[in-house]
XYZ file of C-alpha atoms in Angstrom:
421
model
C 51.591 73.253 88.793
C 53.023 71.440 85.741
C 49.645 70.006 84.914
C 48.160 73.609 85.029
C 50.856 75.069 82.870
C 50.560 72.227 80.556
C 46.786 72.513 80.259
C 47.070 76.365 79.883
C 49.575 75.773 76.920
C 47.363 73.271 75.155
C 44.472 75.986 75.598
C 46.353 78.521 73.818
C 47.315 76.211 71.167
C 43.667 75.283 70.717
C 42.674 78.806 70.638
C 45.209 79.646 67.960
C 43.952 76.744 65.785
C 40.422 77.933 66.163
C 41.381 81.428 65.062
C 42.982 80.280 62.002
C 46.405 81.407 63.205
C 49.457 79.183 62.920
C 52.501 78.465 65.154
C 55.651 79.810 63.655
C 58.361 77.003 62.833
C 62.096 77.779 62.393
C 62.662 75.893 59.230
C 66.214 77.464 59.056
C 67.312 75.046 61.920
C 66.601 71.558 60.622
C 68.848 68.481 61.925
C 71.800 68.351 59.570
C 70.875 64.719 58.601
C 67.403 65.829 57.382
C 69.105 68.169 54.720
C 70.918 65.241 53.125
C 67.651 63.142 53.074
C 66.078 65.965 51.407
C 68.881 66.572 48.887
C 68.806 62.776 47.789
C 65.188 63.384 46.458
C 66.057 66.584 44.464
C 66.458 65.287 40.956
C 66.398 68.517 38.782
C 68.107 71.660 38.421
C 64.965 73.457 39.416
C 64.231 71.403 42.402
C 67.806 72.225 43.836
C 67.475 75.795 42.876
C 64.160 76.263 44.659
C 65.590 74.454 47.908
C 68.711 76.575 47.984
C 66.807 79.752 47.704
C 64.699 79.282 50.959
C 67.501 80.774 53.276
C 71.298 81.084 53.911
C 71.467 77.730 56.055
C 69.402 75.732 53.468
C 71.677 77.186 50.661
C 74.933 76.208 52.525
C 73.653 72.718 53.312
C 73.754 71.331 49.739
C 75.896 72.274 46.756
C 74.579 73.716 43.446
C 73.160 71.500 41.111
C 75.505 69.492 39.226
C 73.952 67.636 36.196
C 74.767 64.008 36.458
C 76.053 62.523 33.083
C 73.065 61.707 31.121
C 72.695 58.271 30.045
C 74.507 57.350 27.016
C 73.160 54.713 24.373
C 75.995 53.772 21.911
C 73.678 52.570 19.012
C 75.280 50.480 16.216
C 76.318 52.194 12.992
C 75.639 55.594 14.308
C 76.551 58.231 16.777
C 75.872 57.958 20.565
C 72.700 59.258 21.747
C 71.848 60.532 25.353
C 68.495 61.008 27.000
C 67.006 64.393 27.645
C 64.379 64.842 30.272
C 61.221 67.061 29.475
C 58.683 67.921 32.243
C 55.193 69.456 32.181
C 54.169 71.610 35.005
C 51.069 73.359 36.031
C 52.439 76.727 37.450
C 50.864 79.631 39.375
C 52.282 82.315 41.409
C 52.575 81.385 45.262
C 49.811 83.246 46.991
C 50.288 86.356 49.009
C 49.226 85.500 52.636
C 48.945 89.112 53.387
C 45.923 89.416 50.914
C 44.181 86.168 52.112
C 45.620 85.249 55.432
C 42.935 82.316 56.127
C 42.521 80.828 52.855
C 40.016 77.754 52.674
C 42.103 74.699 51.533
C 39.059 72.636 51.025
C 37.450 75.068 48.620
C 36.887 73.639 45.140
C 36.243 76.782 43.381
C 39.192 78.555 41.481
C 39.075 82.302 41.046
C 40.710 83.650 37.893
C 43.693 84.943 39.850
C 44.271 81.436 41.093
C 44.421 79.692 37.925
C 47.735 78.708 36.408
C 49.623 78.011 33.288
C 51.195 75.227 31.440
C 54.997 75.415 31.568
C 57.065 72.730 29.645
C 60.887 72.576 30.217
C 63.543 70.396 28.805
C 66.579 69.821 31.003
C 69.568 68.774 28.901
C 72.971 68.950 30.868
C 73.364 72.285 32.017
C 70.887 73.874 29.606
C 67.050 74.364 30.177
C 64.844 74.945 27.093
C 61.282 76.297 27.322
C 59.028 74.419 24.913
C 55.410 74.478 23.726
C 53.593 72.254 25.961
C 51.573 70.526 22.971
C 53.872 71.025 19.826
C 57.326 71.030 21.535
C 58.607 74.137 19.405
C 60.935 76.119 21.368
C 59.700 79.154 22.794
C 62.070 82.058 21.850
C 60.031 84.926 20.253
C 57.233 86.028 22.345
C 55.426 89.270 23.536
C 57.832 91.935 24.913
C 56.100 91.490 28.517
C 56.732 87.751 28.576
C 59.729 86.053 29.447
C 61.738 84.972 26.469
C 63.916 82.121 27.995
C 63.642 79.936 30.906
C 66.628 82.013 32.888
C 64.091 84.946 32.756
C 61.609 82.901 34.674
C 61.514 83.393 38.603
C 60.966 79.831 39.221
C 61.206 80.501 42.906
C 58.212 82.435 43.095
C 56.055 79.753 41.309
C 54.022 76.903 42.754
C 54.791 74.125 40.400
C 52.917 70.948 40.014
C 54.336 68.149 37.942
C 51.819 66.841 35.239
C 53.909 64.682 33.190
C 57.329 63.711 32.171
C 58.786 62.747 28.763
C 62.064 61.943 27.279
C 64.024 62.693 23.823
C 66.936 61.047 22.446
C 69.879 63.424 21.221
C 73.045 63.237 19.904
C 76.019 63.476 22.279
C 77.715 65.704 19.610
C 75.870 68.851 18.905
C 72.809 67.752 21.022
C 70.653 67.473 17.966
C 67.534 65.625 18.500
C 67.330 62.208 16.765
C 64.837 61.703 14.010
C 62.484 58.752 13.557
C 61.330 58.363 17.057
C 57.784 58.635 18.271
C 57.840 57.898 21.954
C 60.489 57.234 24.467
C 59.994 56.038 28.261
C 62.440 54.997 31.008
C 61.850 51.482 31.910
C 61.037 51.297 35.652
C 62.494 48.570 37.873
C 65.101 47.614 35.620
C 68.660 47.021 36.771
C 70.409 49.490 34.692
C 69.124 52.593 33.054
C 67.058 51.257 30.130
C 64.318 52.792 27.813
C 61.553 51.570 25.505
C 60.899 53.406 22.277
C 58.534 53.302 19.383
C 60.132 54.232 16.109
C 59.754 54.058 12.532
C 56.021 54.716 12.875
C 55.152 51.616 14.937
C 58.271 49.459 15.803
C 58.854 48.768 19.356
C 62.407 48.782 20.677
C 64.450 48.364 23.799
C 67.839 49.927 24.690
C 70.063 49.755 27.586
C 72.834 52.102 28.713
C 76.416 50.832 27.733
C 74.817 48.299 25.510
C 75.151 48.594 21.905
C 72.345 46.350 21.067
C 68.949 47.742 20.188
C 66.535 44.907 20.650
C 63.578 44.837 18.381
C 60.470 43.470 20.574
C 58.217 41.343 18.570
C 59.655 42.021 15.128
C 56.673 40.298 13.258
C 54.592 43.426 14.413
C 55.153 47.051 13.590
C 51.868 48.559 14.691
C 52.370 50.149 18.135
C 51.205 53.476 18.689
C 52.074 54.702 22.424
C 53.936 53.959 25.646
C 53.133 54.966 29.091
C 54.495 53.787 32.709
C 51.159 52.861 34.531
C 51.316 51.784 38.146
C 55.043 51.199 37.866
C 54.875 49.116 34.828
C 55.705 49.877 31.165
C 52.747 49.393 28.725
C 52.305 49.833 25.256
C 49.201 49.877 22.973
C 48.941 48.661 19.398
C 46.858 50.381 16.518
C 43.758 48.136 17.483
C 43.803 49.306 20.843
C 44.954 46.339 22.629
C 47.306 47.111 25.728
C 50.113 44.915 26.745
C 52.425 45.070 29.798
C 56.103 44.712 29.081
C 57.741 42.268 31.660
C 61.413 42.008 32.700
C 61.942 39.347 29.911
C 60.686 41.765 27.266
C 57.570 39.691 26.815
C 54.203 41.264 25.977
C 51.468 40.364 28.481
C 47.942 41.115 27.109
C 46.434 43.710 29.642
C 43.119 44.390 27.748
C 40.895 43.471 24.830
C 41.412 45.241 21.524
C 39.139 48.192 20.606
C 39.415 48.311 16.942
C 37.937 51.300 14.910
C 40.284 54.484 14.602
C 43.799 55.242 13.288
C 46.197 56.194 16.234
C 45.616 55.281 19.827
C 47.196 57.475 22.911
C 47.485 56.272 26.429
C 46.753 58.586 28.976
C 46.324 58.376 32.918
C 43.698 60.219 34.786
C 42.752 60.187 38.325
C 44.577 56.919 38.687
C 42.721 55.204 35.744
C 44.015 54.296 32.235
C 42.278 55.760 29.214
C 42.889 55.153 25.500
C 42.176 58.012 23.028
C 41.309 56.851 19.580
C 42.136 59.253 16.786
C 40.306 59.215 13.452
C 41.987 60.458 10.581
C 40.640 61.833 7.159
C 39.528 59.088 4.862
C 42.101 60.223 2.264
C 44.881 60.606 4.773
C 44.861 57.195 6.724
C 47.385 55.683 4.350
C 48.985 58.977 2.949
C 52.099 58.785 0.925
C 52.777 62.444 -0.079
C 54.182 64.973 0.197
C 57.062 63.627 2.087
C 60.682 64.540 2.981
C 63.221 61.919 2.271
C 66.663 61.914 4.172
C 69.184 60.919 1.721
C 72.209 60.752 3.925
C 71.834 57.357 5.671
C 74.597 58.360 8.257
C 72.616 61.246 9.391
C 70.165 59.050 11.499
C 71.415 55.609 13.055
C 67.893 54.292 12.518
C 68.528 54.523 8.649
C 71.243 52.102 8.767
C 69.948 49.701 11.957
C 70.082 46.171 10.765
C 66.480 45.673 12.193
C 64.973 48.219 9.930
C 63.013 47.369 6.888
C 63.263 49.950 4.253
C 64.419 53.427 4.472
C 62.746 55.941 7.019
C 60.406 58.572 5.202
C 59.356 61.694 7.056
C 56.266 63.269 6.224
C 55.953 66.930 5.761
C 52.280 67.044 5.797
C 51.092 65.251 8.853
C 47.374 63.540 8.403
C 45.015 65.605 10.154
C 42.449 64.336 12.839
C 38.819 64.567 12.147
C 37.255 62.863 15.208
C 38.232 61.341 18.680
C 36.820 58.664 20.863
C 37.635 58.032 24.519
C 37.487 54.704 26.081
C 38.086 53.430 29.677
C 38.694 49.826 30.757
C 35.598 48.705 32.814
C 36.023 46.495 35.906
C 37.572 43.132 35.636
C 34.683 41.650 37.594
C 32.259 42.767 34.469
C 34.754 41.122 32.056
C 37.269 43.853 31.632
C 35.439 45.288 28.543
C 36.194 48.841 26.976
C 33.574 51.346 27.893
C 33.321 54.485 25.593
C 33.668 57.665 27.700
C 31.096 60.196 26.260
C 32.305 63.186 28.575
C 35.419 63.952 30.641
C 33.633 66.315 32.905
C 35.901 69.142 34.049
C 38.934 67.255 32.942
C 40.896 68.104 29.870
C 43.269 65.760 27.887
C 46.354 66.966 26.386
C 48.134 64.785 23.602
C 51.394 66.345 23.249
C 54.046 64.991 20.990
C 55.958 63.314 23.591
C 53.741 62.632 26.544
C 50.082 62.731 27.388
C 48.455 64.346 30.537
C 45.215 65.494 32.011
C 44.611 68.527 34.171
C 41.310 70.047 35.747
C 40.282 72.564 33.447
C 39.208 74.841 36.363
C 42.923 75.177 37.462
C 44.186 76.236 34.077
C 43.676 79.678 32.322
C 41.768 79.588 28.956
C 41.454 75.732 29.348
C 37.849 74.120 28.689
C 36.854 70.833 30.390
C 35.633 68.209 28.122
C 38.204 68.762 25.467
C 41.284 67.186 23.820
C 44.081 69.429 23.165
C 46.519 67.716 20.566
C 49.113 68.096 17.753
C 49.025 66.098 14.373
C 52.713 65.975 14.622
C 53.951 62.500 15.587
C 57.825 62.624 15.501
C 59.713 64.035 18.371
C 63.065 64.717 16.611
C 61.397 66.758 13.967
C 59.278 68.755 16.607
C 62.399 69.724 18.420
C 64.310 70.502 15.421
C 61.131 72.718 14.263
C 61.268 71.067 10.734
C 57.692 70.527 10.564
C 55.181 73.129 11.584
C 52.206 71.606 13.360
C 50.019 73.975 15.282
C 47.983 72.699 18.300
C 44.253 72.108 18.034
C 41.281 71.404 20.507
C 38.743 68.939 19.961
C 35.361 69.229 21.923
C 33.597 66.154 22.883
C 30.231 67.725 23.355
C 29.758 68.832 19.580
C 32.802 66.984 17.983
C 34.294 70.297 16.696
C 37.977 71.019 16.085
C 39.451 74.391 16.204
C 43.105 75.775 15.918
C 44.436 77.040 19.256
C 45.880 79.976 17.314
C 42.441 80.964 16.048
C 41.396 82.074 19.446
C 43.301 84.500 22.090
C 41.539 82.541 24.873
C 43.365 79.378 24.391
C 46.891 81.259 24.534
C 46.220 81.995 28.081
C 47.097 78.330 28.812
C 50.563 79.225 28.215
C 50.790 83.077 28.680
C 51.379 85.368 30.287
C 54.407 83.541 31.765
C 55.521 85.309 35.096
C 58.555 87.452 34.274
């Protein structure tokens, strides 16, 4: 009798699966120890809020988000800075199961209603700032039918996929962004919270929480363009396109041959592979020296008084403009590991934001065109966050090598709007 009952139960389950229906699971009654395991992996204000909004039992299982003390970096000859985390998401409203009860999870097509938007949030202590995903300008004045700040966004009803993560250094007093920094990454697999940074337009530095020493790595060279964490290791690329791994002894280990050619290199990971985007600047702009903004008060920025610096930091008000791009991918090591120029990105789109680079499948993003590079000419995180230099986003098409302003077409604005209110 038991065997017969079991067989009938299996038949019912099999029939339900064939019919496309699902067995209901009581998610409100999880084992208590499982809540704590989940809570240990909720690192941001948004993740905790989404978890606690599921039901009353989940809400009571963990406390509200309590912002951990941001890592402080007491640099010499200047005020203490702390690390601010910035995350880029691909967001879309959660699908309504009543409209499509049997969706095909293996379908590669994306209907217009299923496409998402880019959302960039900076979590700074108990504050959340909504930023332009490319230029980092704070979004504060937009259309009446669009959410004006992150508190107006119902993040619970959004399906959010992380595309990239970035960091900025801010002063502990006043939370103003620190000038002179081009890129910051958190060093993985280090004992204490540590960061690598590119500052002063090409110097590579290392800082550790609680340590007032800012270590300049390879002080004979100041031509580094970009940093990335690739396969769990910090990597840096110089202006010649040679990539180095940075080991725990702060030694630069060559990872690739140089590329040469262009003016500014960016590192970007796409589908698990590492790419270098080579940016070409106008012939009269590659070594541009004017017009510029001079910061006269040396105490305003600790980098101005840092003993490792050579000369006073100068901030360019008119950034050099890109006129062309080339994309390279490292070939197989069996074939010598040479750089191979990529003529087409296919359905992928590359985004070169001021503080991080990421890729996205264009079919998943409203207003986005594949085989294109979306970028900004600005190169200073501090200036972008303080909105002292206006640098609109642009789009470069690999097919015809054309460059257009994003603001020139309402189609491109669909990547960011409408934000669900």
